[in-house]
């Protein structure tokens, strides 16, 4: 397979490596990934994360195993095991479905490698398209609020919602970003702040519970977030806390946009209620750990509720920024998303 390089995932000299996003921004550690068990642990530990990137990492590993001479049955089992690692993000299922089809070809090694490479390159192009459509919604001087991390770290390209912000800054300038720190795993505070800093885009970090007062003070012009799965009726799942923002945006009359590639659209899931939400470890809420150290503030037996994602209903969304264009609420409520795939 040819060399493929993204911000946090690379295939170089026949070696697959993953930048440990759990240790960013204070530690830059790349893990070599040679087998399914390692990739599974990297995904479960959020060392590789972001809906598009998980699908790409898993695909590159399967392609690598195919090139190393793995048998058809081993590859089929690898695809099944990787697909089960995170249940909410549909991009992973989309990628694994493509590889399953490739596995049925006579020359399955070539077919799998070519599918994995296309998925990677397509993702770069999808990011560019979303960014162009989304940037047209932004004006110079806008204060944009975002949640979690949806940048280059989470994709093969410039990102989804954060890609829009990057493009808007390039095209219009004078953009300022409010960054939700995104408890419990702090993807905003650690990763989005890190990316904006590198891109030299002015930002201010806030705790998630500060968004309401900012909106009330008229300090948020627009909200852009990513998605892990968009259902056929336009409801979508994204990092927990996204729904809070949508409710607040609705109350304060602030445009709320979701940005995602068509690979995130799941027309087989009728509505948000049917999206499986990953439940995570209690320790993530009882305290924190990372490259900055470890702390636990809650009693060790504290009962915890820790869904990784929540669902935002279509009726709270101003627009869906996809790689094929921007779809407004009236179009989506009329069922237009179903016609896109
Ligand atoms: O648990 P994570 O960090 O993988 O969650 C990521 C998100 O919720 C993102 O918004 C989504 O995957 C889109 S990333 C381009």
GROMACS .gro file of N, CA and C in nm, residues 191-337:
model
  441
  191UNK      N    1  -0.780   1.900   2.254
  191UNK     CA    2  -0.751   1.881   2.112
  191UNK      C    3  -0.791   2.000   2.025
  192UNK      N    4  -0.912   2.054   2.047
  192UNK     CA    5  -0.955   2.168   1.965
  192UNK      C    6  -0.870   2.290   1.998
  193UNK      N    7  -0.844   2.311   2.127
  193UNK     CA    8  -0.758   2.424   2.165
  193UNK      C    9  -0.619   2.408   2.101
  194UNK      N   10  -0.568   2.286   2.099
  194UNK     CA   11  -0.437   2.257   2.040
  194UNK      C   12  -0.437   2.286   1.890
  195UNK      N   13  -0.542   2.243   1.822
  195UNK     CA   14  -0.547   2.264   1.676
  195UNK      C   15  -0.564   2.413   1.642
  196UNK      N   16  -0.650   2.482   1.718
  196UNK     CA   17  -0.671   2.625   1.688
  196UNK      C   18  -0.543   2.704   1.715
  197UNK      N   19  -0.474   2.663   1.817
  197UNK     CA   20  -0.347   2.728   1.850
  197UNK      C   21  -0.247   2.710   1.735
  198UNK      N   22  -0.240   2.587   1.682
  198UNK     CA   23  -0.147   2.561   1.571
  198UNK      C   24  -0.191   2.637   1.445
  199UNK      N   25  -0.322   2.649   1.426
  199UNK     CA   26  -0.372   2.720   1.307
  199UNK      C   27  -0.376   2.872   1.327
  200UNK      N   28  -0.341   2.914   1.448
  200UNK     CA   29  -0.341   3.057   1.484
  200UNK      C   30  -0.478   3.122   1.463
  201UNK      N   31  -0.580   3.051   1.505
  201UNK     CA   32  -0.717   3.107   1.503
  201UNK      C   33  -0.751   3.147   1.647
  202UNK      N   34  -0.788   3.273   1.670
  202UNK     CA   35  -0.819   3.316   1.807
  202UNK      C   36  -0.933   3.234   1.869
  203UNK      N   37  -0.913   3.191   1.992
  203UNK     CA   38  -1.017   3.111   2.058
  203UNK      C   39  -1.016   3.141   2.207
  204UNK      N   40  -1.128   3.107   2.271
  204UNK     CA   41  -1.137   3.116   2.417
  204UNK      C   42  -1.197   2.985   2.467
  205UNK      N   43  -1.130   2.926   2.561
  205UNK     CA   44  -1.175   2.798   2.617
  205UNK      C   45  -1.276   2.823   2.729
  206UNK      N   46  -1.386   2.748   2.726
  206UNK     CA   47  -1.486   2.761   2.834
  206UNK      C   48  -1.520   2.623   2.889
  207UNK      N   49  -1.568   2.620   3.013
  207UNK     CA   50  -1.626   2.495   3.065
  207UNK      C   51  -1.763   2.482   2.999
  208UNK      N   52  -1.809   2.361   2.980
  208UNK     CA   53  -1.933   2.338   2.906
  208UNK      C   54  -2.052   2.416   2.964
  209UNK      N   55  -2.053   2.430   3.098
  209UNK     CA   56  -2.169   2.494   3.161
  209UNK      C   57  -2.166   2.647   3.152
  210UNK      N   58  -2.073   2.702   3.077
  210UNK     CA   59  -2.066   2.848   3.060
  210UNK      C   60  -2.134   2.894   2.931
  211UNK      N   61  -2.173   2.799   2.847
  211UNK     CA   62  -2.227   2.836   2.715
  211UNK      C   63  -2.357   2.917   2.727
  212UNK      N   64  -2.443   2.882   2.824
  212UNK     CA   65  -2.572   2.949   2.835
  212UNK      C   66  -2.555   3.099   2.861
  213UNK      N   67  -2.469   3.132   2.955
  213UNK     CA   68  -2.455   3.274   2.989
  213UNK      C   69  -2.388   3.351   2.875
  214UNK      N   70  -2.301   3.284   2.800
  214UNK     CA   71  -2.240   3.350   2.684
  214UNK      C   72  -2.347   3.383   2.580
  215UNK      N   73  -2.435   3.287   2.559
  215UNK     CA   74  -2.542   3.309   2.459
  215UNK      C   75  -2.636   3.420   2.505
  216UNK      N   76  -2.669   3.418   2.633
  216UNK     CA   77  -2.759   3.522   2.687
  216UNK      C   78  -2.696   3.660   2.672
  217UNK      N   79  -2.563   3.664   2.679
  217UNK     CA   80  -2.493   3.794   2.667
  217UNK      C   81  -2.473   3.835   2.520
  218UNK      N   82  -2.524   3.756   2.428
  218UNK     CA   83  -2.513   3.790   2.285
  218UNK      C   84  -2.374   3.770   2.228
  219UNK      N   85  -2.298   3.681   2.291
  219UNK     CA   86  -2.158   3.665   2.249
  219UNK      C   87  -2.134   3.545   2.157
  220UNK      N   88  -2.241   3.479   2.117
  220UNK     CA   89  -2.225   3.365   2.025
  220UNK      C   90  -2.310   3.394   1.901
  221UNK      N   91  -2.245   3.395   1.784
  221UNK     CA   92  -2.319   3.424   1.660
  221UNK      C   93  -2.370   3.297   1.592
  222UNK      N   94  -2.288   3.191   1.599
  222UNK     CA   95  -2.324   3.066   1.530
  222UNK      C   96  -2.262   2.949   1.605
  223UNK      N   97  -2.322   2.832   1.586
  223UNK     CA   98  -2.266   2.711   1.647
  223UNK      C   99  -2.245   2.608   1.535
  224UNK      N  100  -2.126   2.550   1.532
  224UNK     CA  101  -2.097   2.442   1.437
  224UNK      C  102  -2.046   2.322   1.517
  225UNK      N  103  -2.107   2.207   1.495
  225UNK     CA  104  -2.063   2.084   1.563
  225UNK      C  105  -2.053   1.971   1.461
  226UNK      N  106  -1.988   1.862   1.500
  226UNK     CA  107  -1.979   1.745   1.412
  226UNK      C  108  -2.087   1.645   1.445
  227UNK      N  109  -2.079   1.527   1.385
  227UNK     CA  110  -2.178   1.421   1.411
  227UNK      C  111  -2.112   1.285   1.401
  228UNK      N  112  -2.164   1.192   1.480
  228UNK     CA  113  -2.119   1.053   1.470
  228UNK      C  114  -2.216   0.970   1.389
  229UNK      N  115  -2.343   1.013   1.386
  229UNK     CA  116  -2.440   0.945   1.300
  229UNK      C  117  -2.559   1.039   1.280
  230UNK      N  118  -2.599   1.054   1.155
  230UNK     CA  119  -2.719   1.133   1.125
  230UNK      C  120  -2.826   1.034   1.077
  231UNK      N  121  -2.940   1.034   1.145
  231UNK     CA  122  -3.049   0.942   1.107
  231UNK      C  123  -3.123   0.999   0.985
  232UNK      N  124  -3.206   0.914   0.925
  232UNK     CA  125  -3.277   0.951   0.802
  232UNK      C  126  -3.364   1.077   0.821
  233UNK      N  127  -3.416   1.097   0.942
  233UNK     CA  128  -3.503   1.215   0.963
  233UNK      C  129  -3.425   1.339   1.005
  234UNK      N  130  -3.290   1.330   1.007
  234UNK     CA  131  -3.208   1.447   1.039
  234UNK      C  132  -3.162   1.455   1.183
  235UNK      N  133  -3.223   1.377   1.273
  235UNK     CA  134  -3.171   1.372   1.411
  235UNK      C  135  -3.027   1.323   1.405
  236UNK      N  136  -2.943   1.368   1.497
  236UNK     CA  137  -2.805   1.317   1.492
  236UNK      C  138  -2.747   1.296   1.631
  237UNK      N  139  -2.654   1.200   1.636
  237UNK     CA  140  -2.580   1.174   1.760
  237UNK      C  141  -2.445   1.240   1.750
  238UNK      N  142  -2.404   1.304   1.856
  238UNK     CA  143  -2.268   1.362   1.863
  238UNK      C  144  -2.225   1.360   2.010
  239UNK      N  145  -2.102   1.403   2.033
  239UNK     CA  146  -2.047   1.401   2.168
  239UNK      C  147  -2.145   1.458   2.269
  240UNK      N  148  -2.160   1.390   2.381
  240UNK     CA  149  -2.255   1.430   2.483
  240UNK      C  150  -2.232   1.579   2.520
  241UNK      N  151  -2.342   1.652   2.527
  241UNK     CA  152  -2.333   1.797   2.551
  241UNK      C  153  -2.376   1.876   2.428
  242UNK      N  154  -2.381   1.808   2.313
  242UNK     CA  155  -2.423   1.875   2.190
  242UNK      C  156  -2.571   1.914   2.198
  243UNK      N  157  -2.652   1.823   2.251
  243UNK     CA  158  -2.796   1.849   2.263
  243UNK      C  159  -2.821   1.971   2.353
  244UNK      N  160  -2.743   1.981   2.462
  244UNK     CA  161  -2.757   2.099   2.550
  244UNK      C  162  -2.742   2.226   2.466
  245UNK      N  163  -2.639   2.228   2.381
  245UNK     CA  164  -2.610   2.347   2.300
  245UNK      C  165  -2.726   2.377   2.206
  246UNK      N  166  -2.784   2.271   2.148
  246UNK     CA  167  -2.892   2.291   2.052
  246UNK      C  168  -3.015   2.352   2.121
  247UNK      N  169  -3.044   2.304   2.241
  247UNK     CA  170  -3.159   2.359   2.316
  247UNK      C  171  -3.133   2.506   2.348
  248UNK      N  172  -3.013   2.534   2.394
  248UNK     CA  173  -2.977   2.671   2.428
  248UNK      C  174  -2.980   2.762   2.304
  249UNK      N  175  -2.932   2.710   2.193
  249UNK     CA  176  -2.928   2.789   2.069
  249UNK      C  177  -3.070   2.823   2.025
  250UNK      N  178  -3.159   2.724   2.038
  250UNK     CA  179  -3.299   2.743   1.999
  250UNK      C  180  -3.361   2.854   2.085
  251UNK      N  181  -3.338   2.848   2.214
  251UNK     CA  182  -3.394   2.947   2.307
  251UNK      C  183  -3.340   3.087   2.276
  252UNK      N  184  -3.213   3.095   2.242
  252UNK     CA  185  -3.151   3.226   2.219
  252UNK      C  186  -3.150   3.267   2.072
  253UNK      N  187  -3.216   3.184   1.988
  253UNK     CA  188  -3.227   3.218   1.845
  253UNK      C  189  -3.091   3.230   1.776
  254UNK      N  190  -3.006   3.134   1.801
  254UNK     CA  191  -2.870   3.134   1.741
  254UNK      C  192  -2.865   3.019   1.640
  255UNK      N  193  -2.817   3.045   1.518
  255UNK     CA  194  -2.809   2.938   1.417
  255UNK      C  195  -2.721   2.823   1.464
  256UNK      N  196  -2.772   2.702   1.448
  256UNK     CA  197  -2.704   2.581   1.496
  256UNK      C  198  -2.686   2.485   1.378
  257UNK      N  199  -2.560   2.460   1.340
  257UNK     CA  200  -2.531   2.377   1.222
  257UNK      C  201  -2.457   2.251   1.261
  258UNK      N  202  -2.493   2.140   1.195
  258UNK     CA  203  -2.417   2.016   1.210
  258UNK      C  204  -2.342   1.993   1.078
  259UNK      N  205  -2.216   1.955   1.092
  259UNK     CA  206  -2.130   1.939   0.975
  259UNK      C  207  -2.080   1.794   0.970
  260UNK      N  208  -2.106   1.727   0.859
  260UNK     CA  209  -2.062   1.585   0.849
  260UNK      C  210  -2.060   1.541   0.702
  261UNK      N  211  -1.975   1.442   0.673
  261UNK     CA  212  -1.976   1.388   0.536
  261UNK      C  213  -2.092   1.291   0.517
  262UNK      N  214  -2.121   1.257   0.393
  262UNK     CA  215  -2.231   1.162   0.367
  262UNK      C  216  -2.204   1.026   0.430
  263UNK      N  217  -2.076   0.996   0.459
  263UNK     CA  218  -2.043   0.868   0.525
  263UNK      C  219  -2.097   0.863   0.669
  264UNK      N  220  -2.144   0.978   0.721
  264UNK     CA  221  -2.201   0.982   0.857
  264UNK      C  222  -2.354   0.969   0.853
  265UNK      N  223  -2.408   0.977   0.732
  265UNK     CA  224  -2.554   0.967   0.717
  265UNK      C  225  -2.595   0.820   0.715
  266UNK      N  226  -2.690   0.784   0.799
  266UNK     CA  227  -2.736   0.645   0.808
  266UNK      C  228  -2.886   0.643   0.780
  267UNK      N  229  -2.920   0.625   0.653
  267UNK     CA  230  -3.063   0.631   0.619
  267UNK      C  231  -3.139   0.506   0.665
  268UNK      N  232  -3.064   0.404   0.711
  268UNK     CA  233  -3.132   0.285   0.762
  268UNK      C  234  -3.177   0.304   0.906
  269UNK      N  235  -3.127   0.408   0.970
  269UNK     CA  236  -3.176   0.441   1.104
  269UNK      C  237  -3.279   0.553   1.087
  270UNK      N  238  -3.402   0.520   1.118
  270UNK     CA  239  -3.513   0.613   1.089
  270UNK      C  240  -3.502   0.743   1.167
  271UNK      N  241  -3.472   0.733   1.299
  271UNK     CA  242  -3.469   0.854   1.381
  271UNK      C  243  -3.367   0.837   1.494
  272UNK      N  244  -3.340   0.948   1.562
  272UNK     CA  245  -3.236   0.950   1.665
  272UNK      C  246  -3.256   0.849   1.776
  273UNK      N  247  -3.381   0.824   1.811
  273UNK     CA  248  -3.410   0.729   1.920
  273UNK      C  249  -3.351   0.592   1.892
  274UNK      N  250  -3.334   0.559   1.764
  274UNK     CA  251  -3.284   0.425   1.727
  274UNK      C  252  -3.132   0.418   1.720
  275UNK      N  253  -3.064   0.527   1.750
  275UNK     CA  254  -2.917   0.524   1.745
  275UNK      C  255  -2.864   0.467   1.876
  276UNK      N  256  -2.780   0.366   1.864
  276UNK     CA  257  -2.722   0.307   1.987
  276UNK      C  258  -2.618   0.404   2.044
  277UNK      N  259  -2.630   0.430   2.173
  277UNK     CA  260  -2.537   0.523   2.237
  277UNK      C  261  -2.439   0.445   2.325
  278UNK      N  262  -2.311   0.467   2.298
  278UNK     CA  263  -2.206   0.398   2.375
  278UNK      C  264  -2.204   0.449   2.520
  279UNK      N  265  -2.203   0.355   2.613
  279UNK     CA  266  -2.190   0.391   2.755
  279UNK      C  267  -2.046   0.364   2.796
  280UNK      N  268  -1.984   0.457   2.866
  280UNK     CA  269  -1.841   0.440   2.895
  280UNK      C  270  -1.814   0.424   3.046
  281UNK      N  271  -1.689   0.400   3.073
  281UNK     CA  272  -1.640   0.370   3.207
  281UNK      C  273  -1.670   0.480   3.310
  282UNK      N  274  -1.706   0.438   3.430
  282UNK     CA  275  -1.738   0.533   3.538
  282UNK      C  276  -1.619   0.620   3.577
  283UNK      N  277  -1.498   0.564   3.566
  283UNK     CA  278  -1.378   0.637   3.610
  283UNK      C  279  -1.363   0.770   3.534
  284UNK      N  280  -1.415   0.775   3.411
  284UNK     CA  281  -1.401   0.898   3.330
  284UNK      C  282  -1.477   1.016   3.392
  285UNK      N  283  -1.581   0.984   3.471
  285UNK     CA  284  -1.661   1.091   3.532
  285UNK      C  285  -1.619   1.116   3.677
  286UNK      N  286  -1.568   1.011   3.741
  286UNK     CA  287  -1.524   1.028   3.881
  286UNK      C  288  -1.399   1.115   3.890
  287UNK      N  289  -1.326   1.126   3.779
  287UNK     CA  290  -1.203   1.205   3.782
  287UNK      C  291  -1.149   1.222   3.641
  288UNK      N  292  -1.023   1.254   3.630
  288UNK     CA  293  -0.960   1.267   3.497
  288UNK      C  294  -0.823   1.201   3.499
  289UNK      N  295  -0.777   1.161   3.381
  289UNK     CA  296  -0.638   1.118   3.370
  289UNK      C  297  -0.592   1.145   3.228
  290UNK      N  298  -0.462   1.165   3.213
  290UNK     CA  299  -0.406   1.194   3.082
  290UNK      C  300  -0.261   1.228   3.097
  291UNK      N  301  -0.205   1.298   2.996
  291UNK     CA  302  -0.063   1.331   3.001
  291UNK      C  303  -0.035   1.432   3.112
  292UNK      N  304  -0.144   1.499   3.159
  292UNK     CA  305  -0.131   1.600   3.264
  292UNK      C  306  -0.130   1.538   3.403
  293UNK      N  307  -0.157   1.409   3.413
  293UNK     CA  308  -0.159   1.343   3.542
  293UNK      C  309  -0.293   1.278   3.568
  294UNK      N  310  -0.322   1.254   3.693
  294UNK     CA  311  -0.441   1.178   3.727
  294UNK      C  312  -0.505   1.238   3.851
  295UNK      N  313  -0.637   1.248   3.853
  295UNK     CA  314  -0.703   1.297   3.974
  295UNK      C  315  -0.840   1.232   3.984
  296UNK      N  316  -0.878   1.195   4.104
  296UNK     CA  317  -1.014   1.147   4.125
  296UNK      C  318  -1.074   1.228   4.238
  297UNK      N  319  -1.186   1.295   4.209
  297UNK     CA  320  -1.248   1.376   4.313
  297UNK      C  321  -1.372   1.309   4.373
  298UNK      N  322  -1.438   1.223   4.297
  298UNK     CA  323  -1.562   1.162   4.348
  298UNK      C  324  -1.528   1.041   4.433
  299UNK      N  325  -1.617   1.003   4.526
  299UNK     CA  326  -1.594   0.880   4.601
  299UNK      C  327  -1.577   0.763   4.504
  300UNK      N  328  -1.492   0.669   4.539
  300UNK     CA  329  -1.462   0.558   4.447
  300UNK      C  330  -1.584   0.477   4.407
  301UNK      N  331  -1.687   0.479   4.493
  301UNK     CA  332  -1.807   0.401   4.459
  301UNK      C  333  -1.918   0.487   4.401
  302UNK      N  334  -1.890   0.613   4.372
  302UNK     CA  335  -1.996   0.702   4.322
  302UNK      C  336  -2.063   0.640   4.200
  303UNK      N  337  -2.196   0.638   4.201
  303UNK     CA  338  -2.269   0.582   4.088
  303UNK      C  339  -2.264   0.684   3.975
  304UNK      N  340  -2.235   0.636   3.854
  304UNK     CA  341  -2.206   0.728   3.743
  304UNK      C  342  -2.293   0.698   3.622
  305UNK      N  343  -2.335   0.802   3.551
  305UNK     CA  344  -2.402   0.790   3.420
  305UNK      C  345  -2.306   0.850   3.319
  306UNK      N  346  -2.263   0.772   3.221
  306UNK     CA  347  -2.160   0.823   3.130
  306UNK      C  348  -2.183   0.783   2.984
  307UNK      N  349  -2.290   0.841   2.924
  307UNK     CA  350  -2.309   0.815   2.780
  307UNK      C  351  -2.208   0.897   2.701
  308UNK      N  352  -2.144   0.837   2.601
  308UNK     CA  353  -2.043   0.910   2.523
  308UNK      C  354  -2.107   1.013   2.430
  309UNK      N  355  -2.233   0.992   2.394
  309UNK     CA  356  -2.298   1.078   2.294
  309UNK      C  357  -2.439   1.112   2.339
  310UNK      N  358  -2.497   1.218   2.279
  310UNK     CA  359  -2.641   1.241   2.295
  310UNK      C  360  -2.701   1.268   2.159
  311UNK      N  361  -2.832   1.275   2.156
  311UNK     CA  362  -2.902   1.290   2.028
  311UNK      C  363  -2.971   1.426   2.022
  312UNK      N  364  -2.947   1.497   1.913
  312UNK     CA  365  -3.011   1.627   1.891
  312UNK      C  366  -3.121   1.609   1.787
  313UNK      N  367  -3.245   1.647   1.821
  313UNK     CA  368  -3.353   1.629   1.724
  313UNK      C  369  -3.348   1.731   1.610
  314UNK      N  370  -3.393   1.687   1.493
  314UNK     CA  371  -3.388   1.771   1.372
  314UNK      C  372  -3.457   1.906   1.392
  315UNK      N  373  -3.561   1.909   1.476
  315UNK     CA  374  -3.637   2.034   1.490
  315UNK      C  375  -3.555   2.145   1.556
  316UNK      N  376  -3.438   2.110   1.614
  316UNK     CA  377  -3.354   2.214   1.676
  316UNK      C  378  -3.239   2.257   1.585
  317UNK      N  379  -3.231   2.200   1.465
  317UNK     CA  380  -3.114   2.223   1.380
  317UNK      C  381  -3.146   2.322   1.268
  318UNK      N  382  -3.060   2.422   1.251
  318UNK     CA  383  -3.082   2.522   1.145
  318UNK      C  384  -3.042   2.464   1.010
  319UNK      N  385  -2.925   2.398   1.006
  319UNK     CA  386  -2.878   2.346   0.878
  319UNK      C  387  -2.783   2.230   0.894
  320UNK      N  388  -2.785   2.140   0.794
  320UNK     CA  389  -2.696   2.024   0.787
  320UNK      C  390  -2.594   2.056   0.678
  321UNK      N  391  -2.469   2.074   0.717
  321UNK     CA  392  -2.365   2.105   0.619
  321UNK      C  393  -2.299   1.973   0.580
  322UNK      N  394  -2.332   1.924   0.462
  322UNK     CA  395  -2.276   1.797   0.415
  322UNK      C  396  -2.180   1.828   0.300
  323UNK      N  397  -2.110   1.728   0.253
  323UNK     CA  398  -2.017   1.753   0.142
  323UNK      C  399  -2.091   1.786   0.013
  324UNK      N  400  -2.221   1.752   0.009
  324UNK     CA  401  -2.300   1.780  -0.111
  324UNK      C  402  -2.372   1.916  -0.104
  325UNK      N  403  -2.361   1.985   0.008
  325UNK     CA  404  -2.425   2.117   0.018
  325UNK      C  405  -2.486   2.139   0.155
  326UNK      N  406  -2.555   2.252   0.170
  326UNK     CA  407  -2.619   2.284   0.297
  326UNK      C  408  -2.769   2.257   0.283
  327UNK      N  409  -2.825   2.182   0.378
  327UNK     CA  410  -2.967   2.146   0.374
  327UNK      C  411  -3.034   2.213   0.493
  328UNK      N  412  -3.139   2.290   0.462
  328UNK     CA  413  -3.206   2.364   0.569
  328UNK      C  414  -3.317   2.277   0.630
  329UNK      N  415  -3.367   2.323   0.745
  329UNK     CA  416  -3.458   2.239   0.822
  329UNK      C  417  -3.581   2.196   0.741
  330UNK      N  418  -3.637   2.289   0.663
  330UNK     CA  419  -3.759   2.253   0.588
  330UNK      C  420  -3.729   2.140   0.489
  331UNK      N  421  -3.611   2.141   0.428
  331UNK     CA  422  -3.575   2.035   0.332
  331UNK      C  423  -3.559   1.900   0.403
  332UNK      N  424  -3.492   1.904   0.518
  332UNK     CA  425  -3.465   1.779   0.590
  332UNK      C  426  -3.595   1.723   0.648
  333UNK      N  427  -3.680   1.812   0.703
  333UNK     CA  428  -3.806   1.763   0.759
  333UNK      C  429  -3.895   1.707   0.647
  334UNK      N  430  -3.872   1.752   0.524
  334UNK     CA  431  -3.949   1.699   0.410
  334UNK      C  432  -3.889   1.567   0.358
  335UNK      N  433  -3.782   1.520   0.422
  335UNK     CA  434  -3.727   1.388   0.389
  335UNK      C  435  -3.615   1.389   0.285
  336UNK      N  436  -3.553   1.506   0.260
  336UNK     CA  437  -3.452   1.513   0.152
  336UNK      C  438  -3.326   1.432   0.180
  337UNK      N  439  -3.291   1.410   0.309
  337UNK     CA  440  -3.166   1.337   0.336
  337UNK      C  441  -3.172   1.196   0.279
   0.00000   0.00000   0.00000
